[in-house]
Short mmCIF file of N, CA and C in Angstrom, two decimals:
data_model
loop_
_atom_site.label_atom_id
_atom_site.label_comp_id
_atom_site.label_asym_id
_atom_site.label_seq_id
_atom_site.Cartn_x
_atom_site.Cartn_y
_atom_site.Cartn_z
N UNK A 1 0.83 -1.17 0.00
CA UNK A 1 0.00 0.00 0.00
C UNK A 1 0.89 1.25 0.00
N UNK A 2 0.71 2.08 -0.92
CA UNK A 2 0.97 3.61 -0.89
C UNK A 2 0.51 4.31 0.10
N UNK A 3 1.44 5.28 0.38
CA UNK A 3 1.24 5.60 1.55
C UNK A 3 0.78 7.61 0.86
N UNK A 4 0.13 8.42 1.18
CA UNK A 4 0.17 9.33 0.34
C UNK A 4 1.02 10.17 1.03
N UNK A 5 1.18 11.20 -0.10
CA UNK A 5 2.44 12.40 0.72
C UNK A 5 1.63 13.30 1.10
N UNK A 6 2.51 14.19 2.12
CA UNK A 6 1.70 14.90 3.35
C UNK A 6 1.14 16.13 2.08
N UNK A 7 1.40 16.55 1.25
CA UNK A 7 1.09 17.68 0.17
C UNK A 7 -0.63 16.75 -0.14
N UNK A 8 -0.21 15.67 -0.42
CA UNK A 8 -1.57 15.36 -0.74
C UNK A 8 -2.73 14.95 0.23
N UNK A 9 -2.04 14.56 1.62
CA UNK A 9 -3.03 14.19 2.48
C UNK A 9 -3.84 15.66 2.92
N UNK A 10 -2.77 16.76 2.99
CA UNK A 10 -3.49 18.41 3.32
C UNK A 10 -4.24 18.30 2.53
N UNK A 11 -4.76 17.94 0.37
CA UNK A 11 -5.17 18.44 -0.12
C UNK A 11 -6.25 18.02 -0.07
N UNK A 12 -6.34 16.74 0.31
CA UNK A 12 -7.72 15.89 0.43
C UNK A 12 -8.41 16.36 1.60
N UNK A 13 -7.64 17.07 2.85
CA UNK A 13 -8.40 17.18 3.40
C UNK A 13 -9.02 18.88 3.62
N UNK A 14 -7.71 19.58 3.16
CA UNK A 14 -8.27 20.68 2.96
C UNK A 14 -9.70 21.20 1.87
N UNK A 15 -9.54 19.69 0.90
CA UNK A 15 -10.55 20.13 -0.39
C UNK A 15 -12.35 19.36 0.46
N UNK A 16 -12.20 18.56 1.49
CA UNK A 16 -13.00 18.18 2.39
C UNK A 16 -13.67 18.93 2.99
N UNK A 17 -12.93 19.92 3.56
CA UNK A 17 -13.10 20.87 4.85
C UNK A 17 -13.63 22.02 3.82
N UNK A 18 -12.87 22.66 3.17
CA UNK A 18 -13.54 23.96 2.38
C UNK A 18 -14.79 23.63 1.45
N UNK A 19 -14.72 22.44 0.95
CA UNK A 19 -16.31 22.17 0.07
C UNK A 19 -17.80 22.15 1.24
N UNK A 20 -17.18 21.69 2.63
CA UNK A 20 -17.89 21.49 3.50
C UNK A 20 -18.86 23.03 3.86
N UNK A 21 -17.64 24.01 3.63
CA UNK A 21 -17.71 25.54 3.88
C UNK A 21 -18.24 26.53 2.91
N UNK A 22 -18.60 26.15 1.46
CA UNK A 22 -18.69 26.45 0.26
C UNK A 22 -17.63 27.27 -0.59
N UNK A 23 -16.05 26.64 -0.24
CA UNK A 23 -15.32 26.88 -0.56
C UNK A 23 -14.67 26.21 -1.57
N UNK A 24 -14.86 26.26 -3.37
CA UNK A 24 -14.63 25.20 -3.91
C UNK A 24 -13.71 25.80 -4.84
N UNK A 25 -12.91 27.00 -4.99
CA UNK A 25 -12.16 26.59 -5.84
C UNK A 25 -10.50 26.24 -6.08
N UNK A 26 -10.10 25.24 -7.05
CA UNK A 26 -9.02 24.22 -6.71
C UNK A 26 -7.59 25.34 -6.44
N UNK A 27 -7.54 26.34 -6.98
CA UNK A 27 -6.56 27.19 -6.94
C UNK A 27 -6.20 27.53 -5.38
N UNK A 28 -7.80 27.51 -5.00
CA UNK A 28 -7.70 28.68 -3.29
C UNK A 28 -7.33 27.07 -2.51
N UNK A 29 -7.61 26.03 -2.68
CA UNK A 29 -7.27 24.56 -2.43
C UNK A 29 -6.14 24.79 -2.20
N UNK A 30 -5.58 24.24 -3.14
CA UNK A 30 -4.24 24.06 -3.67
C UNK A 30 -2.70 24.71 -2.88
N UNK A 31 -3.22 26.16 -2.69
CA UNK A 31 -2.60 27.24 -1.90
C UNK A 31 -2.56 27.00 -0.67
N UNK A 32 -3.83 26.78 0.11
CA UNK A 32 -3.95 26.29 0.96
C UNK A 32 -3.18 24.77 1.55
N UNK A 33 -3.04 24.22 1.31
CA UNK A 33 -2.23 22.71 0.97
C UNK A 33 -1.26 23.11 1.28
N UNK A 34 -0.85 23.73 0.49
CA UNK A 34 0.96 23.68 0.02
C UNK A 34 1.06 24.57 1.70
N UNK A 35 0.48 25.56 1.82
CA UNK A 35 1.08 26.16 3.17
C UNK A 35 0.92 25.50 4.63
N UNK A 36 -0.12 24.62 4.40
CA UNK A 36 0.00 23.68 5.77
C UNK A 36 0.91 22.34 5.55
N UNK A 37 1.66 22.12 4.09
CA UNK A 37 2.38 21.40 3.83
C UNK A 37 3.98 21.75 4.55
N UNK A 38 4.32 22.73 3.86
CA UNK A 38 5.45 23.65 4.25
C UNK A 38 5.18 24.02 5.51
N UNK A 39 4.72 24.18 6.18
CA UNK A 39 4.60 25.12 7.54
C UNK A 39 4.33 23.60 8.87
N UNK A 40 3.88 22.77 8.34
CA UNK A 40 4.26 21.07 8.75
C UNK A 40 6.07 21.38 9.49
N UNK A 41 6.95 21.93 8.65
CA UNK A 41 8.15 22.19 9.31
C UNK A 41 8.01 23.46 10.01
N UNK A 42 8.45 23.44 10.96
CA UNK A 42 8.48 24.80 11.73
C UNK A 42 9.30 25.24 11.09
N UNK A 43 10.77 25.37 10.41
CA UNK A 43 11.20 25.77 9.56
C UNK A 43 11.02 27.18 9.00
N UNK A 44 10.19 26.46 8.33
CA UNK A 44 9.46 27.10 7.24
C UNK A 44 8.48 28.52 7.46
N UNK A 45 8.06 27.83 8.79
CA UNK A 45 7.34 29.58 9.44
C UNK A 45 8.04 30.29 10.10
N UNK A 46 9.35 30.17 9.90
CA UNK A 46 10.33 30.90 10.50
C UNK A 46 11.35 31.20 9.38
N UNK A 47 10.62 31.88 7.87
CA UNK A 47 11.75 31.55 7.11
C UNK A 47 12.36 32.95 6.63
N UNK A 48 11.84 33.81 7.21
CA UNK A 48 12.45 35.55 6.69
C UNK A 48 13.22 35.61 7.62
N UNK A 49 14.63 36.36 7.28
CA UNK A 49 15.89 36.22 8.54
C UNK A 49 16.22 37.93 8.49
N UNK A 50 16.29 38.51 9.33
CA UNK A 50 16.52 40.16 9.21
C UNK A 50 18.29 40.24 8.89
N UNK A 51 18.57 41.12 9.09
CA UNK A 51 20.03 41.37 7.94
C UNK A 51 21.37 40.59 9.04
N UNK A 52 21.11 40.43 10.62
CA UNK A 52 21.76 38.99 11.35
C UNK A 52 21.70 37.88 11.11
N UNK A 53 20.51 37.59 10.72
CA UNK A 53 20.35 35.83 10.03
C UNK A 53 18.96 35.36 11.55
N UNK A 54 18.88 36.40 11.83
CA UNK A 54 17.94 35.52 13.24
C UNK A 54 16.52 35.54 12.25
N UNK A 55 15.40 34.26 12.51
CA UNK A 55 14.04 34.80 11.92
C UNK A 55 13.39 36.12 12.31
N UNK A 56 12.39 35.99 11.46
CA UNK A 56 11.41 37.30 11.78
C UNK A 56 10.58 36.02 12.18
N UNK A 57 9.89 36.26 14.05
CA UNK A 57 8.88 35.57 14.18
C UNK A 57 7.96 36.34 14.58
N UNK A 58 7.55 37.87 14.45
CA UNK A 58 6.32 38.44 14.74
C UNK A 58 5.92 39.32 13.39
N UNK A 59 5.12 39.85 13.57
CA UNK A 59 4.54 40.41 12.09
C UNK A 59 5.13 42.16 12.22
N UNK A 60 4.73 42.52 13.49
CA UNK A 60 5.72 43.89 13.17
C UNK A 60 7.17 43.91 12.45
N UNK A 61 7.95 42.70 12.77
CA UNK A 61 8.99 42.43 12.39
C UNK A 61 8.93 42.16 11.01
N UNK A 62 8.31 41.65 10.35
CA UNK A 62 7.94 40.80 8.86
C UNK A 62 7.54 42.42 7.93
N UNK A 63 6.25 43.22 9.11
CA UNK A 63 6.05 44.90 8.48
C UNK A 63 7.46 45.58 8.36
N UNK A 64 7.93 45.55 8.79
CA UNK A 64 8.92 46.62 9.32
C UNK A 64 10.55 46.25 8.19
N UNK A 65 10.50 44.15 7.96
CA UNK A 65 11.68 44.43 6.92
C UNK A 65 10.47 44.58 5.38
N UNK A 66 9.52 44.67 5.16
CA UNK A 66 8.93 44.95 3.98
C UNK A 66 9.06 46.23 3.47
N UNK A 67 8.83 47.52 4.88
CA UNK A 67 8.96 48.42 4.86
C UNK A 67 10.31 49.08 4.25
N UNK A 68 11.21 48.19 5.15
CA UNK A 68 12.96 48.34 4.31
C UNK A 68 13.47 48.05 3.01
N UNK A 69 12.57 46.71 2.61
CA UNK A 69 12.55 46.26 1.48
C UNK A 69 12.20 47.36 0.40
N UNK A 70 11.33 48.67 0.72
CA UNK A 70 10.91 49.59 -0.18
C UNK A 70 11.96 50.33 -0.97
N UNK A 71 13.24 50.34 -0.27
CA UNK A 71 13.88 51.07 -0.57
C UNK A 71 14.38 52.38 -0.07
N UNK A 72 15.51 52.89 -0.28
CA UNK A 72 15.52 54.26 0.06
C UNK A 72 16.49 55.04 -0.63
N UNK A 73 16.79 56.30 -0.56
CA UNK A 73 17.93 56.77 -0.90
C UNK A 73 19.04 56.55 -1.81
N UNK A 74 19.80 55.33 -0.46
CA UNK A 74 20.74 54.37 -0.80
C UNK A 74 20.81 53.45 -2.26
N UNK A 75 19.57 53.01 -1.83
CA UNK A 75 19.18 51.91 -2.60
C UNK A 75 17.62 51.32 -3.78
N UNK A 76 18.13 50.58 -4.42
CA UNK A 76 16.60 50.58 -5.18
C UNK A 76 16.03 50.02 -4.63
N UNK A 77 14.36 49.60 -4.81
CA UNK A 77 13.75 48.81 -4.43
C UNK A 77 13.93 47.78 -4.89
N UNK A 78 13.00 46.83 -4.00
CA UNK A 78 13.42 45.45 -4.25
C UNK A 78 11.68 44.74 -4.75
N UNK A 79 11.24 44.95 -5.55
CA UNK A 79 9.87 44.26 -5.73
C UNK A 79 9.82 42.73 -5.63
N UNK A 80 10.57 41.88 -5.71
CA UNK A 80 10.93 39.98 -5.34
C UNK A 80 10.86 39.98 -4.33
N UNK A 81 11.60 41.23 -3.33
CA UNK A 81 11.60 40.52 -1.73
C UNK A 81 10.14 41.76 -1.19
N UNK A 82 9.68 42.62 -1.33
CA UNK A 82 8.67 42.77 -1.23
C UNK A 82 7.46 41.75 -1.02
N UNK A 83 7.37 41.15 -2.61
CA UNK A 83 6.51 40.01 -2.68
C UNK A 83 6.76 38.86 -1.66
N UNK A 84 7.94 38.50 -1.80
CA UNK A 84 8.26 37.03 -0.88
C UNK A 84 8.07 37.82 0.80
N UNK A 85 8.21 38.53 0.73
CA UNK A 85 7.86 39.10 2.62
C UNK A 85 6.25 39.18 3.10
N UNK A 86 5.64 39.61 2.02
CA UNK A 86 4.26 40.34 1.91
C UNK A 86 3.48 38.41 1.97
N UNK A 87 4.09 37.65 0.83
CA UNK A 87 3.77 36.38 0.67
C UNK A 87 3.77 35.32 2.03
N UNK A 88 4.88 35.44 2.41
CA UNK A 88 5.10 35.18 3.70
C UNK A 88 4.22 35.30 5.04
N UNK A 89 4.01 36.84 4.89
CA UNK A 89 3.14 37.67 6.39
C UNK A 89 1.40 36.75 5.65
N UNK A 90 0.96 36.80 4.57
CA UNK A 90 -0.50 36.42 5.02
C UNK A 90 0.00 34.59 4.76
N UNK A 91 0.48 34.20 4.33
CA UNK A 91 0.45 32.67 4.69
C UNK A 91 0.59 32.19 6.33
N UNK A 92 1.53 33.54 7.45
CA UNK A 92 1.76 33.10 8.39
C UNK A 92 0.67 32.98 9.67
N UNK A 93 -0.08 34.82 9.03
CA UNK A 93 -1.41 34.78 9.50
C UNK A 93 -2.23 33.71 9.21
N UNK A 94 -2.45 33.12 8.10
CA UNK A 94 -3.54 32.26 7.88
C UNK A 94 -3.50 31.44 8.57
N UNK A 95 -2.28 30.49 8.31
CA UNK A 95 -2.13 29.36 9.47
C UNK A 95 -2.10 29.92 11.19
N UNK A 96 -1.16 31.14 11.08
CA UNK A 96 -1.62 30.63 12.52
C UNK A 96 -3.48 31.52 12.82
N UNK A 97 -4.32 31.92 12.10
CA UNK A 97 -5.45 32.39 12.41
C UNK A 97 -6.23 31.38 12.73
N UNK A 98 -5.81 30.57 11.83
CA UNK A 98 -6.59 29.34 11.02
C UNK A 98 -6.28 28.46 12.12
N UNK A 99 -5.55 27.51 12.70
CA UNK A 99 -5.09 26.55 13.36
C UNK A 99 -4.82 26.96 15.03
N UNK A 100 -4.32 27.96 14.85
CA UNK A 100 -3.96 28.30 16.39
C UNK A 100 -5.08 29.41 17.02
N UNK A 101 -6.49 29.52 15.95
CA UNK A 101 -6.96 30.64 16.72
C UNK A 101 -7.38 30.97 17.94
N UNK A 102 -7.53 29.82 18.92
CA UNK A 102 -7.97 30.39 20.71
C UNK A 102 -6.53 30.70 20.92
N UNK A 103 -5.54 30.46 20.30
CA UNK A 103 -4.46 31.37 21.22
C UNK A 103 -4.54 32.51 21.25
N UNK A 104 -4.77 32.91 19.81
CA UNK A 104 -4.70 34.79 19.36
C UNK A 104 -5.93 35.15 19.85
N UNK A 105 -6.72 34.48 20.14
CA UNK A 105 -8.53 34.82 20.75
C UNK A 105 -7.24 35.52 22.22
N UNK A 106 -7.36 34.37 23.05
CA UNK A 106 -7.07 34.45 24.43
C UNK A 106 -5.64 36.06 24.66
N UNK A 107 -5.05 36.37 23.47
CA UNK A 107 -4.02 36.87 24.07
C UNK A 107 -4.73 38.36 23.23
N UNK A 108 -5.60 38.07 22.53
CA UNK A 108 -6.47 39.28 22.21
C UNK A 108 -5.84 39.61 21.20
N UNK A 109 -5.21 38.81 20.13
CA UNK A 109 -4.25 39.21 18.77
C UNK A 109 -5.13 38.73 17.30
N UNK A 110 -6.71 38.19 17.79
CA UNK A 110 -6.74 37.88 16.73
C UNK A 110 -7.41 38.54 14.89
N UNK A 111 -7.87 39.73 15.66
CA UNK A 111 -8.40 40.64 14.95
C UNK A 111 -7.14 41.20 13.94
N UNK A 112 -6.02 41.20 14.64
CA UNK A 112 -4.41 41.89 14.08
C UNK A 112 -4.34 40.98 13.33
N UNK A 113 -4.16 39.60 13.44
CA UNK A 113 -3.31 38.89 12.38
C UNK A 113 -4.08 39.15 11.40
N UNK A 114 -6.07 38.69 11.21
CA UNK A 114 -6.90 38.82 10.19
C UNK A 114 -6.58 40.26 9.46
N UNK A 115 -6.56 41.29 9.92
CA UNK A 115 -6.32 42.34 9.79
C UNK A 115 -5.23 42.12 8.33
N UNK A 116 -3.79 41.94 9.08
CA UNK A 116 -2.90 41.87 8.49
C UNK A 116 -2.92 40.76 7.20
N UNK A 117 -3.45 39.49 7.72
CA UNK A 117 -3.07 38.42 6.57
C UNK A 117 -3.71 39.15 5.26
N UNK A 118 -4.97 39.82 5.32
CA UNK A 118 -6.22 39.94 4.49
C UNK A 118 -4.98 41.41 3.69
N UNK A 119 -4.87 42.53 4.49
CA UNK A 119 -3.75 43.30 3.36
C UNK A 119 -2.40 42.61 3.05
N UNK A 120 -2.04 41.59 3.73
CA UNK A 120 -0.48 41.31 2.86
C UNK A 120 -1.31 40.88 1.73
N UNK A 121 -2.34 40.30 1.62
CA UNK A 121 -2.86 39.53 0.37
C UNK A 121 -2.86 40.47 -0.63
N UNK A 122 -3.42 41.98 -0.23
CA UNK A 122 -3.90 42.51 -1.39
C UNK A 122 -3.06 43.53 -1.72
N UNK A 123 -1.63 43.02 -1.10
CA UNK A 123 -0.49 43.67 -1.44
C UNK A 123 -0.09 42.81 -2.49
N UNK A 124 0.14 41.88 -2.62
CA UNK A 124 0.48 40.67 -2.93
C UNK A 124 0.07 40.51 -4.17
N UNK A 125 -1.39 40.98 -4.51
CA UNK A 125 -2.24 41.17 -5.71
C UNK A 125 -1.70 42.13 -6.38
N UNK A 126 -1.25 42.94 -5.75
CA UNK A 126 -0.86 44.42 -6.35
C UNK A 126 0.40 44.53 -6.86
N UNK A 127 1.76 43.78 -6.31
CA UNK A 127 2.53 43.34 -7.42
C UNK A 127 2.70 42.16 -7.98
N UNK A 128 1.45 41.34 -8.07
CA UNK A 128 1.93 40.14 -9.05
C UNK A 128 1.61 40.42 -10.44
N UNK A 129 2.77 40.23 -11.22
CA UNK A 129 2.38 39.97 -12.17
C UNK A 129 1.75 38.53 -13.53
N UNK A 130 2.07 38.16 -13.02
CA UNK A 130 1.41 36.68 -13.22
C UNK A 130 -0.45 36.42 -12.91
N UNK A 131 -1.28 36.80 -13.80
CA UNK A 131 -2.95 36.78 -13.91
C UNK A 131 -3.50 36.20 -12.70
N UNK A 132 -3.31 34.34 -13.18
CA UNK A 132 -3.51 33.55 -12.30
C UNK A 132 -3.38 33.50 -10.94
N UNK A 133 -1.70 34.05 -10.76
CA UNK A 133 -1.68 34.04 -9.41
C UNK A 133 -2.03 35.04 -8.48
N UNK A 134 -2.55 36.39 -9.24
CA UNK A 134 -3.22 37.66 -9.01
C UNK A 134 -4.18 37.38 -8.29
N UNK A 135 -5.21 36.46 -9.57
CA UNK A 135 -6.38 36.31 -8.66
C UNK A 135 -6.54 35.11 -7.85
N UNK A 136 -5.63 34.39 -7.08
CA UNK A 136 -5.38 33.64 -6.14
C UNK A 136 -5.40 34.61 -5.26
N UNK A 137 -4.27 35.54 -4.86
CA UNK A 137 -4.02 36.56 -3.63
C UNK A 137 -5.57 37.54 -3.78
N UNK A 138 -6.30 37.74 -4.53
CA UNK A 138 -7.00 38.45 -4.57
C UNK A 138 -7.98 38.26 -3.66
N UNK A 139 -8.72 36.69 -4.15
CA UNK A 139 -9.47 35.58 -3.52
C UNK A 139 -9.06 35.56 -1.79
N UNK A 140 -7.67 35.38 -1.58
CA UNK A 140 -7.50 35.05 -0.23
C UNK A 140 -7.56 36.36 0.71
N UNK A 141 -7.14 37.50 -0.17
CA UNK A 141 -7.46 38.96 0.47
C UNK A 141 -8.84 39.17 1.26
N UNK A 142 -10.03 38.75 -0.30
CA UNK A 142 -11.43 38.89 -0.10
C UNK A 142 -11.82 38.22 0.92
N UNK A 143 -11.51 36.57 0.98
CA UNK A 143 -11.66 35.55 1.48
C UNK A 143 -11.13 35.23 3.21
N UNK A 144 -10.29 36.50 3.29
CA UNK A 144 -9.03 36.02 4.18
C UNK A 144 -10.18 34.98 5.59
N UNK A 145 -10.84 36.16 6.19
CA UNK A 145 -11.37 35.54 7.37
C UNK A 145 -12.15 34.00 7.62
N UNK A 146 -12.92 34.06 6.72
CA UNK A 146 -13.85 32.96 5.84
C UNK A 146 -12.74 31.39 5.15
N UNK A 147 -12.14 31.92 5.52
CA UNK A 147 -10.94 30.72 5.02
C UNK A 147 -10.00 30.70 6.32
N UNK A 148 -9.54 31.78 7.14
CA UNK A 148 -9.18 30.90 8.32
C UNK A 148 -10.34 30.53 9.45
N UNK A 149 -11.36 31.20 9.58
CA UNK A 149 -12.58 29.93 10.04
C UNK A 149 -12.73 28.89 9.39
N UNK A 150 -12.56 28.66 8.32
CA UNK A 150 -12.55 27.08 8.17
C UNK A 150 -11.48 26.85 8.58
N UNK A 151 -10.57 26.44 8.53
CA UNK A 151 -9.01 26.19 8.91
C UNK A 151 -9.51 25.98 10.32
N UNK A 152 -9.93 26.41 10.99
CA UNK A 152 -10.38 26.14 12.67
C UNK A 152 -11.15 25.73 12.81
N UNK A 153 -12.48 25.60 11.78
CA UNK A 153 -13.28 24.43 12.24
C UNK A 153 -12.74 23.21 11.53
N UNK A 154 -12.38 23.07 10.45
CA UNK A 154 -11.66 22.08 10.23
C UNK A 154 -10.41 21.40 11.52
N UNK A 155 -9.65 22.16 12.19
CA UNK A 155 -9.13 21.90 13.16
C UNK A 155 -10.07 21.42 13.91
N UNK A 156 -10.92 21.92 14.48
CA UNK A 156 -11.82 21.56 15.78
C UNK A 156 -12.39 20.15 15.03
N UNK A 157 -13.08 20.11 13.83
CA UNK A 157 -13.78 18.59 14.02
C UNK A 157 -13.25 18.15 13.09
N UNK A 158 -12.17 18.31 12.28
CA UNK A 158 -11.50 16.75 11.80
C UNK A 158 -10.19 16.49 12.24
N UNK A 159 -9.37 17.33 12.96
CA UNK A 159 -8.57 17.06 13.84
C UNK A 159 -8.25 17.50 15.45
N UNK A 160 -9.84 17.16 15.63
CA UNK A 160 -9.37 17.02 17.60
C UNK A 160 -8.68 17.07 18.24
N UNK A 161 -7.96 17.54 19.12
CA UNK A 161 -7.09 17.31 20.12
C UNK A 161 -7.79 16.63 21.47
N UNK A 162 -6.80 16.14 22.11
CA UNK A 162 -7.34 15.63 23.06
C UNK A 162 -7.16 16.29 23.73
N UNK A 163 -8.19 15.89 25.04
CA UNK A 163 -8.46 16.91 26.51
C UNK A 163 -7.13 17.67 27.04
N UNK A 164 -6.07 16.72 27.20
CA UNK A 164 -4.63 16.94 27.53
C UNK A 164 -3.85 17.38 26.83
N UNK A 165 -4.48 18.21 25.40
CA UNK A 165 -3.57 18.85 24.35
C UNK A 165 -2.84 18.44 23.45
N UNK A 166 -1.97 18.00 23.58
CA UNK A 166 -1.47 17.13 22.58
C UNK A 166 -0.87 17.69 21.56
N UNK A 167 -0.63 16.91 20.38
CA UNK A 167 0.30 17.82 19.11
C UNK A 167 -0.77 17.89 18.16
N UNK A 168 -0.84 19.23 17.47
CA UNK A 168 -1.55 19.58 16.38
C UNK A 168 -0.95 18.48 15.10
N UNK A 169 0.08 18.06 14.95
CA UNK A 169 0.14 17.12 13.99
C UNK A 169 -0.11 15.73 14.17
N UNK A 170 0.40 15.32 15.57
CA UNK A 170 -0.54 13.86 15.86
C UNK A 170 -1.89 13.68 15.19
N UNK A 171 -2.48 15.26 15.62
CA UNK A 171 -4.00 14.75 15.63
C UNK A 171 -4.00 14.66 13.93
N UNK A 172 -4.02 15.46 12.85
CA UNK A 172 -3.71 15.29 11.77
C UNK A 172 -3.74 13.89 11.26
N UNK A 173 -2.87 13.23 11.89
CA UNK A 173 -2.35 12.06 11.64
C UNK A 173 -3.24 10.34 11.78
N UNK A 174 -4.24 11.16 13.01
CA UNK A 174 -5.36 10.15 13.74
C UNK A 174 -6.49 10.17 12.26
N UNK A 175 -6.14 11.03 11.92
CA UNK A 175 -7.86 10.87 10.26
C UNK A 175 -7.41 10.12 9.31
#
């Protein structure tokens, strides 16, 4: 027996969870997938490094090198790392809106991340040039909140945690 890869087990279940939500199309899928694929490594949500090499793990931090990224004086802008920063900040919101939201409930952050994920998106829209992937960021801009509530009810009833907490990927693993 084949065993499927974790890209595809997210997609089956992300395409589960959002049809459940009236969320059907394969693009906003797809996107979705790949970032709870990648972000599966902690790694990966730790992957913008400020000009020391340490991550950016808060979003002021993620605003603030985008902001640098603009350019100044010195220097030209940088529209690639713009995008990849801007790309970054709403994938990080989503997941963690999406998956971790009674934390940001409880510490009273969660209005900020939605806030934020929903304009990195439609920053994101604003320099892509590529159609397709325009109106992907566009979708998740519009979409932002409505797509990390699913992401959390999908958490809550197809991957449970138990009473005693446990690992968000165990449970994953129990479906």
């Amino acid at each position: 027996m084949r065993l499927p890869s974790l890209y595809q087990f997210f997609r089956h279940q992300v395409n589960h969870g959002f049809q459940r939500h009236g969320i059907s199309e394969p693009a906003t899928v797809d996107y979705v997938s790949d970032i709870l694929t990648r972000f599966a490594q902690v790694r990966h949500m730790h992957a913008l490094r400020d000009i020391n090499g340490r991550p950016l793990e808060y979003i002021v931090d993620m605003i603030e090198a985008w902001r640098r990224s603009e350019g100044d004086e010195n220097g030209a802008p940088s529209p690639a790392r713009r995008r990849l920063i801007l790309r970054h900040l709403g994938e990080y919101t989503l997941f963690m809106s999406g998956l971790f939201r009674e934390r940001l409930k409880t510490r009273g952050e969660l209005d900020y991340y939605l806030a934020h994920g929903s304009s990195a998106y439609w920053r994101c829209a604003d320099y892509e040039h590529d159609p397709r992937q325009r109106q992907i960021y566009w979708r998740l801009h519009y979409d932002f909140g409505r797509i990390s509530s699913t992401l959390d009810n999908m958490r809550r009833e197809q991957f449970p945690l138990p009473p005693s907490g446990g690992n968000l990927l165990s449970a994953f693993w129990r479906v």
